[in-house]
Amino acid sequence: MASPEEMYQCQTVNCGYSYDPDRGDRKGKIKKGVKFKDLPEDWRCPVCGATVKSFRPLAGPGSVHAENTATSSSAKTETKGTENGMKKYICDICGYVYDPEVGDDAAGIAAGTSFDDLPDDWECPVCGAGKDDFSEV
């Protein structure tokens, strides 16, 4: 799997799709190995239709985590996941990221629900994978 610096996540509310160059985008006919910066200008998020401008790297310069660390007034240690300590999880099949701060409205999962508290039969809203097919981001 690509490093977090090479993966980009859609920042559109209720989306969270992550582009992984090791997977490409079958829906958008992007072959495996195409880096995010090399995507065509007209490429759109396969989940919500957002443009490439709506994406940020998962780690490194320009990432949400780097911005939160730089703007923090207290000297916190950087942790994975969200500001409230709940961790994000990425689908190993399609790249969707479950963000507990957002939840999964379509499945009736309220914002603030940690991944561990999701029902055992919860499935990825993009590809239908089970919880076992998710990894901590």
Protein backbone atom coordinates (compact mmCIF):
# COMPACT_ATOMS: atom_id res chain seq x y z
CA MET A 1 0.00 0.00 0.00
CA ALA A 2 1.20 3.52 -0.77
CA SER A 3 2.57 5.71 2.00
CA PRO A 4 0.14 8.18 3.62
CA GLU A 5 2.00 11.07 1.92
CA GLU A 6 1.07 9.59 -1.49
CA MET A 7 -2.58 9.05 -0.58
CA TYR A 8 -5.09 11.90 -0.79
CA GLN A 9 -8.44 12.15 0.99
CA CYS A 10 -11.54 13.99 -0.19
CA GLN A 11 -12.43 16.76 2.25
CA THR A 12 -16.04 17.09 1.11
CA VAL A 13 -18.45 16.71 4.03
CA ASN A 14 -19.70 13.12 4.41
CA CYS A 15 -17.30 11.73 1.79
CA GLY A 16 -13.84 10.79 3.03
CA TYR A 17 -12.83 8.80 -0.08
CA SER A 18 -9.07 8.25 -0.23
CA TYR A 19 -7.20 8.02 -3.52
CA ASP A 20 -4.49 5.37 -3.34
CA PRO A 21 -2.09 5.31 -6.31
CA ASP A 22 -1.50 1.60 -5.72
CA ARG A 23 -5.18 1.00 -6.52
CA GLY A 24 -5.97 3.73 -9.03
CA ASP A 25 -9.65 4.38 -9.73
CA ARG A 26 -11.50 1.77 -11.78
CA LYS A 27 -14.62 3.92 -12.02
CA GLY A 28 -12.61 6.85 -13.39
CA LYS A 29 -10.48 4.53 -15.56
CA ILE A 30 -7.28 5.52 -13.74
CA LYS A 31 -4.74 2.70 -13.83
CA LYS A 32 -2.82 1.50 -10.79
CA GLY A 33 0.38 3.45 -10.22
CA VAL A 34 -0.92 6.88 -11.25
CA LYS A 35 0.10 9.41 -8.60
CA PHE A 36 -2.46 11.94 -7.40
CA LYS A 37 -0.53 14.86 -8.91
CA ASP A 38 -0.67 13.08 -12.29
CA LEU A 39 -4.47 12.68 -12.36
CA PRO A 40 -6.23 14.36 -15.30
CA GLU A 41 -7.60 17.85 -14.53
CA ASP A 42 -11.16 16.64 -15.12
CA TRP A 43 -10.89 13.68 -12.71
CA ARG A 44 -13.62 13.61 -10.06
CA CYS A 45 -14.02 11.85 -6.73
CA PRO A 46 -15.78 8.55 -7.51
CA VAL A 47 -17.93 8.89 -4.38
CA CYS A 48 -19.13 12.51 -4.32
CA GLY A 49 -17.95 14.02 -7.62
CA ALA A 50 -15.65 16.62 -6.04
CA THR A 51 -12.70 17.99 -8.01
CA VAL A 52 -9.04 17.34 -7.17
CA LYS A 53 -9.01 20.68 -5.32
CA SER A 54 -11.16 19.04 -2.62
CA PHE A 55 -8.41 16.55 -1.72
CA ARG A 56 -5.56 16.77 0.79
CA PRO A 57 -2.74 14.32 1.53
CA LEU A 58 -3.25 11.96 4.46
CA ALA A 59 0.13 12.98 5.90
CA GLY A 60 2.96 15.43 5.32
CA PRO A 61 2.89 19.04 4.09
CA GLY A 62 -0.59 20.28 3.28
CA SER A 63 -2.33 17.46 5.13
CA VAL A 64 -5.13 18.03 7.59
CA HIS A 65 -2.96 16.59 10.37
CA ALA A 66 -0.05 18.95 9.57
CA GLU A 67 -2.41 21.94 9.59
CA ASN A 68 -3.96 20.92 12.92
CA THR A 69 -0.51 20.43 14.45
CA ALA A 70 0.78 23.77 13.15
CA THR A 71 -2.24 25.76 14.36
CA SER A 72 -2.50 24.13 17.76
CA SER A 73 -1.72 26.55 20.59
CA SER A 74 -0.88 23.80 23.08
CA ALA A 75 2.01 21.37 22.78
CA LYS A 76 0.02 18.19 22.12
CA THR A 77 1.63 15.01 20.93
CA GLU A 78 0.42 14.12 17.46
CA THR A 79 -1.96 11.16 17.46
CA LYS A 80 -3.65 9.22 14.72
CA GLY A 81 -7.32 9.88 14.11
CA THR A 82 -9.46 12.82 15.02
CA GLU A 83 -8.97 15.62 17.53
CA ASN A 84 -11.16 13.88 20.11
CA GLY A 85 -8.96 10.77 20.01
CA MET A 86 -11.25 8.56 17.93
CA LYS A 87 -9.33 6.90 15.13
CA LYS A 88 -10.13 6.92 11.43
CA TYR A 89 -10.17 3.67 9.47
CA ILE A 90 -9.60 3.10 5.76
CA CYS A 91 -11.26 0.41 3.67
CA ASP A 92 -8.55 -1.88 2.29
CA ILE A 93 -10.74 -2.61 -0.73
CA CYS A 94 -11.79 0.81 -2.05
CA GLY A 95 -10.03 3.46 0.04
CA TYR A 96 -13.12 4.91 1.76
CA VAL A 97 -12.21 6.41 5.14
CA TYR A 98 -14.59 6.05 8.07
CA ASP A 99 -14.35 9.25 10.11
CA PRO A 100 -16.05 8.97 13.50
CA GLU A 101 -16.55 12.74 13.60
CA VAL A 102 -18.78 12.37 10.53
CA GLY A 103 -20.34 8.94 11.09
CA ASP A 104 -22.34 7.26 8.30
CA ASP A 105 -25.64 9.07 7.95
CA ALA A 106 -26.91 6.78 5.18
CA ALA A 107 -26.54 3.76 7.50
CA GLY A 108 -27.99 5.59 10.50
CA ILE A 109 -24.60 5.90 12.24
CA ALA A 110 -24.47 9.17 14.17
CA ALA A 111 -21.47 11.49 14.15
CA GLY A 112 -19.30 10.70 17.16
CA THR A 113 -19.59 6.92 16.77
CA SER A 114 -16.17 5.27 17.06
CA PHE A 115 -15.23 2.52 14.62
CA ASP A 116 -15.22 -0.01 17.48
CA ASP A 117 -18.82 0.92 18.30
CA LEU A 118 -20.10 0.30 14.76
CA PRO A 119 -22.45 -2.71 14.51
CA ASP A 120 -20.70 -5.95 13.53
CA ASP A 121 -22.76 -6.09 10.32
CA TRP A 122 -21.85 -2.51 9.26
CA GLU A 123 -20.49 -2.36 5.71
CA CYS A 124 -18.38 0.11 3.74
CA PRO A 125 -20.84 2.53 2.10
CA VAL A 126 -18.79 2.51 -1.10
CA CYS A 127 -17.97 -1.15 -1.79
CA GLY A 128 -19.84 -3.18 0.85
CA ALA A 129 -16.72 -4.55 2.58
CA GLY A 130 -17.05 -5.63 6.21
CA LYS A 131 -15.33 -4.11 9.23
CA ASP A 132 -12.57 -6.73 8.96
CA ASP A 133 -11.49 -5.12 5.68
CA PHE A 134 -10.60 -1.80 7.37
CA SER A 135 -7.23 -0.66 8.74
CA GLU A 136 -6.40 2.16 11.11
CA VAL A 137 -5.22 5.32 9.33
